[in-house]
mmCIF file of C-alpha atoms in Angstrom:
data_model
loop_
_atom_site.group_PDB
_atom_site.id
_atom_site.type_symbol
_atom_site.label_atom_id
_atom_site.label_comp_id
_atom_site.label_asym_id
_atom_site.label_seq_id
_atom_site.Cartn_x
_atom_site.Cartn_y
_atom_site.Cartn_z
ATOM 1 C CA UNK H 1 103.560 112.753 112.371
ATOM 2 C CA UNK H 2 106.503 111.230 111.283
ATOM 3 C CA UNK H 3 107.244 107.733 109.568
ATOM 4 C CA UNK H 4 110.118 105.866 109.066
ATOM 5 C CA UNK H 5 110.589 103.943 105.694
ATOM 6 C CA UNK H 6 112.960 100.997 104.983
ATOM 7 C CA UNK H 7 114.378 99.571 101.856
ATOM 8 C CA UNK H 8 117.463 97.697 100.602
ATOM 9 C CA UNK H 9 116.909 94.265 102.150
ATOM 10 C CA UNK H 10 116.519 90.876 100.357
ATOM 11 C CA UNK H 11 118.319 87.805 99.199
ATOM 12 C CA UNK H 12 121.822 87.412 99.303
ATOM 13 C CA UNK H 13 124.573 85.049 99.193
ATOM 14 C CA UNK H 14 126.909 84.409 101.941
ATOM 15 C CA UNK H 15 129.778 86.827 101.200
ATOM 16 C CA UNK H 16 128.049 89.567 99.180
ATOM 17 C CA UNK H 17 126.814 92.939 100.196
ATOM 18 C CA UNK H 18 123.388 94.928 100.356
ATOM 19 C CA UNK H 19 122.836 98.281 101.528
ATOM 20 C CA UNK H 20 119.526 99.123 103.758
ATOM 21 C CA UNK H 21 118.457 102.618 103.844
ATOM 22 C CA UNK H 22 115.700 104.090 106.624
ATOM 23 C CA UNK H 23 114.216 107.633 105.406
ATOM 24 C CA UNK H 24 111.996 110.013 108.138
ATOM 25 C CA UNK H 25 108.532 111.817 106.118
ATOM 26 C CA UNK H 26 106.785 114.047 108.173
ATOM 27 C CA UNK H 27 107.545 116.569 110.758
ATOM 28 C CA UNK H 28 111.314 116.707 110.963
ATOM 29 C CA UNK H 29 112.963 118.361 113.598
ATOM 30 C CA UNK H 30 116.143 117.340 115.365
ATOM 31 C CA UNK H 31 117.324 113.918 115.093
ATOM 32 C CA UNK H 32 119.820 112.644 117.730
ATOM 33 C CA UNK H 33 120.649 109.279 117.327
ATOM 34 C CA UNK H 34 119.381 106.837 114.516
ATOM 35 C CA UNK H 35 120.079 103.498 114.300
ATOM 36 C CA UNK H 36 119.617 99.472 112.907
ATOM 37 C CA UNK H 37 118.438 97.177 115.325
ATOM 38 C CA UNK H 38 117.988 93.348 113.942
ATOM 39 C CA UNK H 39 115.674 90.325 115.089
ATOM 40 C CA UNK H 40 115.735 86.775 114.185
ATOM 41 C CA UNK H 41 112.218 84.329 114.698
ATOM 42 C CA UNK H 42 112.810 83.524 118.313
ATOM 43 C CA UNK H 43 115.375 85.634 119.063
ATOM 44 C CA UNK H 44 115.247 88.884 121.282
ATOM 45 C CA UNK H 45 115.693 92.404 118.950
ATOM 46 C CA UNK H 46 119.398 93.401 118.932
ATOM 47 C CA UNK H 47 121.158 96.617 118.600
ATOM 48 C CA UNK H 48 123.284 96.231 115.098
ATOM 49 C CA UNK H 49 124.826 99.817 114.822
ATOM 50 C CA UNK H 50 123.627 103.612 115.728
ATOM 51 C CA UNK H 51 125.489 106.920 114.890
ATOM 52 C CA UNK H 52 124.373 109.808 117.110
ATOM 53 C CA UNK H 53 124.195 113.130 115.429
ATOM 54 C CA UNK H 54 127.793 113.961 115.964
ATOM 55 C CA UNK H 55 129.006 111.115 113.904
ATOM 56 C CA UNK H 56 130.260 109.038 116.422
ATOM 57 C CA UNK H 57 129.157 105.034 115.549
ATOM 58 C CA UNK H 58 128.813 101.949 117.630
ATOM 59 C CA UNK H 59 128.074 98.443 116.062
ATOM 60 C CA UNK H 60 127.579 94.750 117.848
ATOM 61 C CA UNK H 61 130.752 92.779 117.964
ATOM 62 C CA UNK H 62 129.213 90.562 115.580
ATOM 63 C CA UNK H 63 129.213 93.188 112.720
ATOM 64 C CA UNK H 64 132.438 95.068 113.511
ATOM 65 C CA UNK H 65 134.930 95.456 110.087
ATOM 66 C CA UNK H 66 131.785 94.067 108.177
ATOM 67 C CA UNK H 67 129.097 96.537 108.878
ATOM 68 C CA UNK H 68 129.021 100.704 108.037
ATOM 69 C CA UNK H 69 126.202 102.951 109.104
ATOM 70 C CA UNK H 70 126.084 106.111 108.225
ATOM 71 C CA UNK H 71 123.710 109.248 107.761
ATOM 72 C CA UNK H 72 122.822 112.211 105.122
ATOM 73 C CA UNK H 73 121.243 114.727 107.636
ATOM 74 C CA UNK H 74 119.932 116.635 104.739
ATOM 75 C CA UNK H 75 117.709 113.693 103.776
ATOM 76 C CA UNK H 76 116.921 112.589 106.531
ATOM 77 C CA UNK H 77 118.434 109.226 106.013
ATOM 78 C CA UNK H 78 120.470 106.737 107.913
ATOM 79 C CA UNK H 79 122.140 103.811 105.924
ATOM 80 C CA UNK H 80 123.759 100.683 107.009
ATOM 81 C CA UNK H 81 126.610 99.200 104.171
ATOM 82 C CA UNK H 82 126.177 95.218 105.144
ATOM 83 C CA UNK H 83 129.346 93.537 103.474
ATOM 84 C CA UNK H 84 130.557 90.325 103.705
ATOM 85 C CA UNK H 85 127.384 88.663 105.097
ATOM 86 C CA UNK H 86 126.672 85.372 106.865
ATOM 87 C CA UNK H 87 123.926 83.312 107.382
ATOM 88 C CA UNK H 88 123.701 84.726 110.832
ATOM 89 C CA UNK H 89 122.997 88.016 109.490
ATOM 90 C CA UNK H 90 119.700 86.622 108.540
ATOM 91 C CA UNK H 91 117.001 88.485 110.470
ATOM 92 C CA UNK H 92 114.478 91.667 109.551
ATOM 93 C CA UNK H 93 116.435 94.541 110.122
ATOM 94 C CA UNK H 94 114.523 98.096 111.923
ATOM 95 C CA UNK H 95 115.503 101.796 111.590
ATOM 96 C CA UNK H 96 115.143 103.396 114.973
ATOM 97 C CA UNK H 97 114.901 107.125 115.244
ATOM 98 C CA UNK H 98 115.622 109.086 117.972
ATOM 99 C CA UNK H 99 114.600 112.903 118.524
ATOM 100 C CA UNK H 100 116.166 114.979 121.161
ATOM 101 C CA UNK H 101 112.756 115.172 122.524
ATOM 102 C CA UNK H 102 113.789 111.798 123.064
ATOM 103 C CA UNK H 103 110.658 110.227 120.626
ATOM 104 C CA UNK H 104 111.487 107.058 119.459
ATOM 105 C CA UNK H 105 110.394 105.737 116.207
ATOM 106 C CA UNK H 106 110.647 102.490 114.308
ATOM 107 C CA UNK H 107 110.353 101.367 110.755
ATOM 108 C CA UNK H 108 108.282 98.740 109.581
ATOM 109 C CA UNK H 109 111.106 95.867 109.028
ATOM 110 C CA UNK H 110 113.046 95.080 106.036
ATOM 111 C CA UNK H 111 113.904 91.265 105.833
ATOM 112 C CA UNK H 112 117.524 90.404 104.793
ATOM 113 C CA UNK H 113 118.049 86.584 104.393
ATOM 114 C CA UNK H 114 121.883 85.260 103.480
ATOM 115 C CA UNK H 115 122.196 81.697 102.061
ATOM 116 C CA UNK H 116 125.265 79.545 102.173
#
């Protein structure tokens, strides 16, 4: 059993900053790659960033000098560092997990809504 929990998201003004974070409970084993994948009503669900267990990051071109993720392997946590939003950022933002055993898990959705 594991589950994935999200926090951090909310209501922002264009410009500022929040700072999700997605935690694994449960049965913790080896986790290769975690990530933040983002989806706004109507839209298809969109990779944002991942960092694989080596450290090595990828983010969308749409996030690139704006967006940091990183992880604390002793807790389990991945976090992504959302600075200088835009209302484009709007969407609900998901953790993805993935094991070496190559389980995937998701977390339940944290909504992160920029005004201008």
């Amino acid at each position: 059993q594991v589950q994935l929990v999200e926090s951090g998201g909310g209501l922002v003004q264009a410009g500022g900053s929040l700072r999700l974070s997605c935690t694994a409970f449960g049965s913790i084993l080896s986790i290769d790659n975690m990530g933040w994948y983002r989806q706004a009503p109507g839209k298809q669900r969109e990779l944002v960033a991942d960092i694989s267990s080596g450290g090595s990051t990828k983010y969308a071109d749409s996030v690139k000098g704006r967006f940091t993720i990183s992880r604390d392997n002793a807790r389990n946590t991945v976090y992504l560092e959302m600075n200088s939003l835009k209302p484009d950022d709007t969407a609900a933002y998901y953790c993805n997990v993935v094991f070496y055993s190559r389980r995937i898990y998701w977390g339940q959705g944290t909504q992160v809504t920029v005004s201008s």
